CSV table of C-alpha atoms and ligand atoms in Angstrom, one decimal:
chain,number,residue,atom,x,y,z
M,1,MET,CA,20.5,61.4,114.7
M,2,LYS,CA,22.0,58.2,116.2
M,3,PHE,CA,20.0,56.2,113.8
M,4,ILE,CA,21.4,57.8,110.7
M,5,GLN,CA,24.9,57.7,112.2
M,6,ALA,CA,24.6,54.0,112.6
M,7,LEU,CA,23.5,53.7,109.0
M,8,GLN,CA,26.5,55.7,108.0
M,9,GLY,CA,28.7,53.0,109.6
M,10,GLU,CA,29.5,54.6,112.9
M,11,PRO,CA,29.5,52.1,115.8
M,12,VAL,CA,27.0,54.1,117.9
M,13,TRP,CA,26.6,52.5,121.4
M,14,PRO,CA,24.2,51.6,122.8
M,15,PRO,CA,22.7,50.8,119.3
M,16,PRO,CA,19.7,52.9,118.1
M,17,VAL,CA,16.5,51.0,118.4
M,18,TRP,CA,13.0,50.9,116.8
M,19,LEU,CA,10.5,48.0,116.5
M,20,MET,CA,8.7,46.8,113.4
M,21,ARG,CA,5.0,47.5,113.9
M,22,GLN,CA,5.8,49.8,116.8
M,23,ALA,CA,2.6,51.6,116.1
M,24,GLY,CA,-0.2,49.2,116.5
M,25,ARG,CA,-2.8,47.3,118.5
M,26,TYR,CA,-0.6,46.6,121.6
M,27,LEU,CA,-1.0,50.3,122.4
M,28,PRO,CA,-4.4,51.4,123.8
M,29,GLU,CA,-4.0,54.9,122.3
M,30,TYR,CA,-3.6,53.3,118.9
M,31,ARG,CA,-6.8,51.3,119.4
M,32,GLU,CA,-8.6,54.5,120.2
M,33,VAL,CA,-7.5,56.3,117.1
M,34,ARG,CA,-8.1,53.2,115.0
M,35,ALA,CA,-11.7,53.1,116.3
M,36,GLN,CA,-12.1,56.8,115.5
M,37,ALA,CA,-10.9,56.3,111.9
M,38,GLY,CA,-13.4,53.5,111.4
M,39,ASP,CA,-11.3,51.2,109.2
M,40,PHE,CA,-7.6,50.6,108.6
M,41,ILE,CA,-7.4,52.1,105.1
M,42,SER,CA,-9.2,55.3,106.3
M,43,LEU,CA,-6.6,55.5,109.0
M,44,CYS,CA,-3.7,55.2,106.5
M,45,LEU,CA,-5.2,57.9,104.3
M,46,ASN,CA,-6.0,60.4,107.1
M,47,PRO,CA,-2.8,62.5,107.6
M,48,ALA,CA,-3.8,63.9,111.0
M,49,LEU,CA,-4.7,60.4,112.5
M,50,ALA,CA,-1.9,58.6,110.7
M,51,ALA,CA,0.7,61.2,112.0
M,52,GLU,CA,-0.7,60.8,115.5
M,53,VAL,CA,-0.3,57.0,115.6
M,54,THR,CA,3.2,57.3,114.1
M,55,LEU,CA,4.2,59.6,117.0
M,56,GLN,CA,2.5,57.6,119.8
M,57,PRO,CA,5.3,55.0,120.3
M,58,ILE,CA,8.0,57.7,120.1
M,59,ARG,CA,6.4,59.7,122.9
M,60,LYS,CA,5.9,56.6,125.0
M,61,PHE,CA,9.2,54.7,124.5
M,62,GLY,CA,11.6,57.2,123.0
M,63,PHE,CA,12.6,55.0,120.0
M,64,ASP,CA,15.4,56.4,117.8
M,65,ALA,CA,13.3,56.2,114.7
M,66,ALA,CA,9.6,56.6,113.8
M,67,ILE,CA,8.2,54.6,110.9
M,68,LEU,CA,5.5,56.2,108.7
M,69,PHE,CA,2.1,54.7,109.6
M,70,SER,CA,0.8,53.3,106.3
M,71,ASP,CA,0.8,49.8,104.7
M,72,ILE,CA,2.6,48.2,101.8
M,73,LEU,CA,-0.7,47.6,100.1
M,74,ILE,CA,-1.6,51.3,99.8
M,75,LEU,CA,0.5,51.3,96.6
M,76,PRO,CA,-1.4,48.6,94.7
M,77,MET,CA,-4.6,50.3,95.8
M,78,ALA,CA,-3.3,53.6,94.4
M,79,LEU,CA,-2.5,51.8,91.2
M,80,GLY,CA,-6.2,50.9,90.9
M,81,GLN,CA,-6.5,47.5,92.5
M,82,GLY,CA,-9.3,47.0,95.0
M,83,LEU,CA,-8.2,46.6,98.6
M,84,ARG,CA,-10.1,45.9,101.8
M,85,PHE,CA,-9.0,44.6,105.2
M,86,ALA,CA,-11.3,41.8,106.4
M,87,GLU,CA,-11.6,42.1,110.1
M,88,GLY,CA,-9.3,39.7,111.8
M,89,GLU,CA,-8.2,38.1,108.5
M,90,GLY,CA,-5.9,40.6,106.9
M,91,PRO,CA,-5.9,42.1,103.4
M,92,ARG,CA,-8.1,41.0,100.5
M,93,LEU,CA,-7.6,42.2,96.8
M,94,PRO,CA,-9.3,41.0,93.6
M,95,PRO,CA,-6.4,38.8,92.2
M,96,LEU,CA,-4.8,40.7,89.3
M,97,GLU,CA,-5.7,39.2,85.8
M,98,ASN,CA,-4.8,42.1,83.5
M,99,LEU,CA,-2.1,44.8,83.5
M,100,SER,CA,-4.6,47.3,82.1
M,101,THR,CA,-6.3,47.5,85.5
M,102,LEU,CA,-3.2,49.3,86.7
M,103,ARG,CA,-2.9,53.1,86.2
M,104,LEU,CA,0.6,54.4,87.1
M,105,GLU,CA,-0.4,58.0,86.3
M,106,ARG,CA,-3.3,58.1,88.8
M,107,ALA,CA,-1.4,56.6,91.7
M,108,GLN,CA,0.2,59.9,93.0
M,109,GLY,CA,-3.2,61.5,93.5
M,110,ILE,CA,-4.4,58.6,95.6
M,111,TYR,CA,-1.4,58.2,97.8
M,112,ALA,CA,-1.0,62.0,98.3
M,113,PRO,CA,-2.4,61.8,101.9
M,114,VAL,CA,0.4,59.4,102.8
M,115,LEU,CA,3.0,62.0,101.7
M,116,GLU,CA,1.1,64.6,103.8
M,117,THR,CA,1.5,62.3,106.8
M,118,VAL,CA,5.3,62.2,106.2
M,119,ARG,CA,5.3,66.1,106.2
M,120,ARG,CA,3.3,66.3,109.4
M,121,VAL,CA,5.3,63.7,111.3
M,122,ARG,CA,8.7,65.2,110.3
M,123,ALA,CA,7.5,68.6,111.5
M,124,GLU,CA,6.5,67.2,114.9
M,125,LEU,CA,9.2,64.7,115.6
M,126,PRO,CA,12.1,65.6,117.9
M,127,GLU,CA,15.2,66.5,115.8
M,128,LYS,CA,17.2,63.6,117.1
M,129,THR,CA,14.5,61.1,115.9
M,130,ALA,CA,14.7,59.7,112.4
M,131,LEU,CA,11.7,59.2,110.2
M,132,ILE,CA,11.7,56.0,108.1
M,133,GLY,CA,9.7,56.0,104.9
M,134,PHE,CA,8.9,52.7,103.4
M,135,ALA,CA,7.3,50.6,100.6
M,136,GLY,CA,6.9,46.9,100.1
M,137,GLY,CA,9.4,45.3,97.8
M,138,PRO,CA,7.9,44.6,94.4
M,139,ALA,CA,8.0,40.8,94.8
M,140,THR,CA,6.2,41.0,98.1
M,141,VAL,CA,3.6,43.4,96.8
M,142,ALA,CA,3.1,41.3,93.7
M,143,CYS,CA,2.4,38.3,95.9
M,144,TYR,CA,-0.6,40.1,97.4
M,145,MET,CA,-1.7,41.5,94.0
M,146,LEU,CA,-1.6,38.1,92.2
M,147,ASP,CA,-3.0,35.9,95.0
M,148,GLY,CA,-5.4,38.5,96.5
M,149,GLN,CA,-4.5,37.7,100.1
M,150,GLY,CA,-1.6,37.1,102.4
M,151,GLY,CA,-0.6,34.3,104.7
M,152,GLY,CA,2.5,33.1,103.0
M,153,ASP,CA,1.2,30.4,100.6
M,154,PHE,CA,0.9,32.6,97.4
M,155,LEU,CA,0.4,29.5,95.2
M,156,ARG,CA,-0.9,31.5,92.2
M,157,THR,CA,2.1,33.8,92.3
M,158,ARG,CA,4.5,30.8,92.5
M,159,LYS,CA,2.7,29.0,89.7
M,160,LEU,CA,2.7,32.1,87.5
M,161,ALA,CA,6.4,32.5,88.1
M,162,TYR,CA,6.9,29.3,86.2
M,163,GLU,CA,4.0,29.3,83.8
M,164,ASP,CA,3.8,33.0,82.8
M,165,PRO,CA,7.0,34.6,84.0
M,166,GLY,CA,6.6,37.5,81.4
M,167,PHE,CA,3.3,38.5,83.2
M,168,VAL,CA,5.0,38.4,86.6
M,169,GLU,CA,7.9,40.5,85.3
M,170,ALA,CA,5.6,43.0,83.7
M,171,VAL,CA,3.8,43.4,87.1
M,172,LEU,CA,7.2,43.8,88.8
M,173,ASP,CA,8.3,46.4,86.2
M,174,ILE,CA,5.2,48.5,86.9
M,175,LEU,CA,5.6,48.1,90.6
M,176,THR,CA,9.3,49.0,90.4
M,177,GLU,CA,8.6,52.3,88.6
M,178,ALA,CA,5.7,53.1,90.9
M,179,THR,CA,7.8,52.3,94.0
M,180,ILE,CA,10.6,54.6,92.9
M,181,ALA,CA,8.1,57.5,92.4
M,182,TYR,CA,6.3,56.7,95.7
M,183,LEU,CA,9.5,56.6,97.8
M,184,GLN,CA,10.9,59.7,96.1
M,185,GLY,CA,7.7,61.4,97.1
M,186,GLN,CA,8.4,60.3,100.7
M,187,VAL,CA,11.9,61.6,100.6
M,188,ASP,CA,10.7,65.0,99.2
M,189,ALA,CA,8.2,65.1,102.0
M,190,GLY,CA,10.8,64.7,104.7
M,191,ALA,CA,11.6,61.0,105.2
M,192,ASP,CA,15.2,60.7,106.6
M,193,CYS,CA,15.8,57.2,105.2
M,194,LEU,CA,13.8,54.3,103.6
M,195,MET,CA,13.1,50.7,104.1
M,196,LEU,CA,12.0,48.1,101.5
M,197,PHE,CA,9.9,45.3,103.0
M,198,GLU,CA,10.5,42.1,101.0
M,199,SER,CA,8.6,40.0,103.6
M,200,TRP,CA,7.9,37.1,101.3
M,201,ALA,CA,11.3,37.0,99.5
M,202,GLY,CA,11.9,33.6,101.0
M,203,ILE,CA,9.1,31.8,98.9
M,204,PHE,CA,11.2,32.0,95.7
M,205,PRO,CA,13.8,29.5,94.5
M,206,ALA,CA,17.3,31.1,93.8
M,207,THR,CA,16.9,31.8,90.1
M,208,GLN,CA,13.5,33.5,90.7
M,209,PHE,CA,14.9,35.3,93.8
M,210,ARG,CA,17.5,36.9,91.6
M,211,LYS,CA,15.0,38.0,89.0
M,212,PHE,CA,12.0,38.9,91.1
M,213,VAL,CA,13.7,40.1,94.4
M,214,ILE,CA,17.3,41.2,93.8
M,215,ASN,CA,16.9,42.9,90.4
M,216,PRO,CA,13.9,45.1,91.2
M,217,ASN,CA,15.4,46.0,94.6
M,218,LYS,CA,18.6,47.0,92.9
M,219,ARG,CA,16.8,49.2,90.4
M,220,ILE,CA,14.9,51.0,93.2
M,221,VAL,CA,18.0,51.5,95.3
M,222,SER,CA,20.1,52.8,92.4
M,223,ALA,CA,17.5,55.1,91.1
M,224,LEU,CA,16.8,56.6,94.6
M,225,LYS,CA,20.5,56.9,95.6
M,226,SER,CA,21.5,58.6,92.3
M,227,ARG,CA,18.7,61.2,92.8
M,228,ASN,CA,19.4,61.6,96.5
M,229,PRO,CA,23.1,61.6,97.4
M,230,GLY,CA,23.6,60.3,100.9
M,231,LEU,CA,20.2,58.7,101.2
M,232,LYS,CA,20.2,55.5,103.3
M,233,ILE,CA,18.1,52.4,102.4
M,234,ILE,CA,17.4,49.4,104.5
M,235,GLY,CA,16.4,46.1,102.8
M,236,PHE,CA,14.4,43.3,104.5
M,237,PRO,CA,14.5,40.2,102.4
M,238,ARG,CA,12.8,38.0,104.9
M,239,LEU,CA,13.7,34.3,105.0
M,240,ALA,CA,16.3,34.8,102.2
M,241,GLY,CA,18.5,32.1,103.9
M,242,LEU,CA,21.8,31.7,102.0
M,243,MET,CA,20.6,34.2,99.4
M,244,LEU,CA,21.1,37.0,102.0
M,245,ALA,CA,24.8,37.7,101.1
M,246,GLU,CA,24.0,37.9,97.4
M,247,TYR,CA,21.1,40.2,98.1
M,248,VAL,CA,23.3,42.5,100.2
M,249,ARG,CA,26.1,42.6,97.6
M,250,GLU,CA,23.9,43.0,94.5
M,251,SER,CA,21.0,45.2,95.7
M,252,GLY,CA,23.1,48.1,97.0
M,253,VAL,CA,21.2,48.5,100.2
M,254,ASP,CA,23.1,50.2,103.1
M,255,ALA,CA,21.7,47.9,105.8
M,256,VAL,CA,19.8,44.7,105.9
M,257,GLY,CA,17.1,43.6,108.3
M,258,LEU,CA,17.5,40.1,109.6
M,259,ASP,CA,14.6,37.8,110.3
M,260,THR,CA,14.3,35.9,113.5
M,261,VAL,CA,15.7,32.6,112.3
M,262,THR,CA,19.0,34.0,111.0
M,263,ASP,CA,22.0,33.7,113.3
M,264,ILE,CA,23.5,37.2,113.3
M,265,ARG,CA,27.1,35.8,113.6
M,266,ALA,CA,26.5,33.6,110.5
M,267,ALA,CA,25.2,36.7,108.7
M,268,GLN,CA,28.2,38.7,109.7
M,269,ALA,CA,30.5,36.0,108.4
M,270,ALA,CA,28.6,35.6,105.1
M,271,CYS,CA,28.0,39.3,104.2
M,272,PRO,CA,30.5,41.9,103.1
M,273,GLU,CA,32.7,43.2,106.0
M,274,ASN,CA,30.9,46.6,106.3
M,275,THR,CA,27.3,45.3,106.2
M,276,ILE,CA,25.1,47.0,108.8
M,277,PHE,CA,22.4,44.7,110.3
M,278,GLN,CA,19.0,45.6,111.7
M,279,GLY,CA,17.3,43.1,114.0
M,280,ASN,CA,16.6,40.5,115.1
M,281,LEU,CA,15.2,39.7,118.5
M,282,ASP,CA,12.4,37.1,118.5
M,283,PRO,CA,9.1,38.9,118.8
M,284,LEU,CA,8.0,36.1,121.1
M,285,VAL,CA,10.5,37.0,123.8
M,286,LEU,CA,9.1,40.6,123.8
M,287,ARG,CA,5.7,39.1,124.6
M,288,LEU,CA,7.2,36.8,127.3
M,289,GLY,CA,9.3,39.5,129.0
M,290,GLY,CA,11.4,38.6,132.1
M,291,LYS,CA,14.4,36.4,131.8
M,292,PRO,CA,13.8,35.0,128.3
M,293,MET,CA,13.6,38.6,127.0
M,294,GLU,CA,16.6,39.9,129.0
M,295,ASP,CA,18.9,37.0,128.1
M,296,ALA,CA,18.0,37.1,124.4
M,297,THR,CA,18.5,40.9,124.4
M,298,ARG,CA,21.9,40.7,126.1
M,299,ASP,CA,23.0,37.9,123.7
M,300,LEU,CA,22.1,40.0,120.7
M,301,LEU,CA,23.9,43.0,122.1
M,302,GLU,CA,27.0,41.0,122.7
M,303,ALA,CA,27.0,39.8,119.1
M,304,VAL,CA,26.9,43.4,117.8
M,305,ARG,CA,29.1,45.1,120.3
M,306,GLY,CA,31.6,47.5,118.6
M,307,ARG,CA,29.8,47.4,115.3
M,308,PRO,CA,27.2,49.8,113.8
M,309,HIS,CA,23.8,48.1,114.4
M,310,ILE,CA,20.2,48.9,114.5
M,311,PHE,CA,18.3,47.1,117.2
M,312,ASN,CA,14.9,45.7,116.2
M,313,LEU,CA,12.8,42.5,116.2
M,314,GLY,CA,13.1,39.8,113.6
M,315,HIS,CA,9.5,40.5,112.6
M,316,GLY,CA,6.6,42.7,113.8
M,317,ILE,CA,5.5,43.2,117.4
M,318,THR,CA,2.3,41.3,118.1
M,319,PRO,CA,-0.8,42.9,119.6
M,320,ASP,CA,-0.6,40.8,122.8
M,321,VAL,CA,2.7,42.4,123.9
M,322,ALA,CA,2.6,44.2,127.3
M,323,GLU,CA,3.8,47.8,127.2
M,324,ALA,CA,5.8,47.2,130.3
M,325,ASN,CA,7.9,44.7,128.4
M,326,VAL,CA,8.7,47.3,125.7
M,327,ALA,CA,9.7,49.8,128.4
M,328,ARG,CA,12.0,47.2,130.0
M,329,LEU,CA,13.5,46.2,126.7
M,330,MET,CA,14.5,49.9,126.2
M,331,GLU,CA,16.1,50.0,129.7
M,332,VAL,CA,18.1,46.8,129.0
M,333,ILE,CA,19.4,48.2,125.6
M,334,ARG,CA,20.1,51.7,127.0
M,335,ALA,CA,22.1,50.2,129.9
M,336,ALA,CA,24.3,48.1,127.5
A,401,1CP,O1,-6.0,46.1,112.6
A,401,1CP,C1,-5.1,46.9,112.3
A,401,1CP,O2,-5.0,47.9,113.0
A,401,1CP,C2,-4.3,46.6,111.1
A,401,1CP,C3,-3.0,45.9,111.4
A,401,1CP,C4,-2.0,46.5,110.5
A,401,1CP,C5,-1.1,47.5,110.8
A,401,1CP,C6,-0.9,48.2,112.2
A,401,1CP,C7,-1.8,46.2,109.1
A,401,1CP,C8,-2.6,45.2,108.3
A,401,1CP,N1,-0.8,47.0,108.7
A,401,1CP,C9,-0.3,47.8,109.7
A,401,1CP,C10,0.7,48.8,109.6
A,401,1CP,C11,2.0,48.6,108.9
A,401,1CP,N2,2.2,47.6,107.9
A,401,1CP,C12,3.2,49.3,109.0
A,401,1CP,C13,3.2,50.6,109.8
A,401,1CP,C14,4.2,51.0,110.7
A,401,1CP,C15,4.7,50.2,111.8
A,401,1CP,O3,5.5,49.3,111.5
A,401,1CP,O4,4.5,50.6,112.9
A,401,1CP,C16,4.1,48.7,108.1
A,401,1CP,C17,5.6,49.2,107.9
A,401,1CP,C18,3.5,47.7,107.5
A,401,1CP,C19,4.1,46.8,106.5
A,401,1CP,C20,3.5,45.6,106.0
A,401,1CP,N3,2.1,45.4,105.7
A,401,1CP,C21,4.2,44.4,105.7
A,401,1CP,C22,5.7,44.2,105.7
A,401,1CP,C23,6.2,43.9,107.1
A,401,1CP,C24,5.8,42.6,107.6
A,401,1CP,O5,5.0,42.5,108.6
A,401,1CP,O6,6.3,41.6,107.1
A,401,1CP,C25,3.2,43.4,105.2
A,401,1CP,C26,3.5,42.0,104.8
A,401,1CP,C27,1.9,44.0,105.3
A,401,1CP,C28,0.6,43.5,104.9
A,401,1CP,C29,-0.3,43.4,106.0
A,401,1CP,N4,-1.0,44.6,106.4
A,401,1CP,C30,-1.7,44.3,107.5
A,401,1CP,C31,-1.6,42.8,107.8
A,401,1CP,C32,-2.3,42.1,108.9
A,401,1CP,C33,-0.6,42.4,106.8
A,401,1CP,C34,-0.1,41.0,106.7
A,401,1CP,C35,-1.0,40.0,106.1
A,401,1CP,C36,-0.4,38.6,105.9
A,401,1CP,O7,-0.4,37.9,106.9
A,401,1CP,O8,0.1,38.3,104.8
């Protein structure tokens, strides 16, 4: 697997590639299965359909890795928090008031279908294609649990971080334990490596970033690595800014996803010598295609030549992307 070789530090060339949200609404075959499933949560909890949409982009574009089709909010749902996806608006949860709502011991039974999806996908994937299991980072998942919706403001979470840090830390503790068990379940079911999505890491000031982002990520990484020798874990502390290097040093992740705004050369200079990066093409150039996409892709390839790297976007692919642009992107990378 080229993807795992790169994570082991081999400068595989051209670099292995996958795209965040590679299964999704830009694909007509995804929209068809999504309609068949009814709603998004039913799709996530239907192993046959979730496995199908995980495999669709691999068949069409030959990415080097598949990512389990699920969502970071399946875990809080499994812990007992209500969850629905408002059409066109994203997730809604009843903002968490009380820890006693959360039931760690019941979660496994509720997310069991997701682990079955992992088993099915691994059985059907080509041997050379890696399967990425994932969870949200505890801080990011807590943002949705405490505010009840996404978008990036998370005012209640940010206020609680000052006014009732004990409550926030107790939520993070529960999430950290639950995430370790959930990700271990994915490894046991056949995931070849793992990714932790800390998509909202960048909303916290430095002292809170250390407590709420770095510490829980470090606990998850060390628990999983000690139980699974050789397991590779990718972190994605989005919008971490100058906290990126500390995150990489302290968390113990093997590779780090870069968001769109981060200059990869600056990240290379700031992080430890052997850091492996994943990213970070602007999702907008994938939508634009043509010269903007090809120039930006070649620039990024130039910046990573001779190093182990995992080619990806800086954030998820948007539903308005033309499939032909994705196919062309693959040609440009493979011709590097
Ligand atoms: O209408 C639809 O079909 C639902 C759109 C959708 C999809 C395709 C959502 C709702 N989630 C997903 C799948 C998903 N989410 C995957 C699957 C695999 C793949 O990448 O192909 C993954 C890994 C995620 C992870 C996820 N969910 C993150 C972290 C990555 C990121 O985008 O930063 C986050 C923040 C979520 C929450 C979420 N789920 C869905 C939406 C629209 C959102 C974001 C809400 C917000 O704006 O805050």
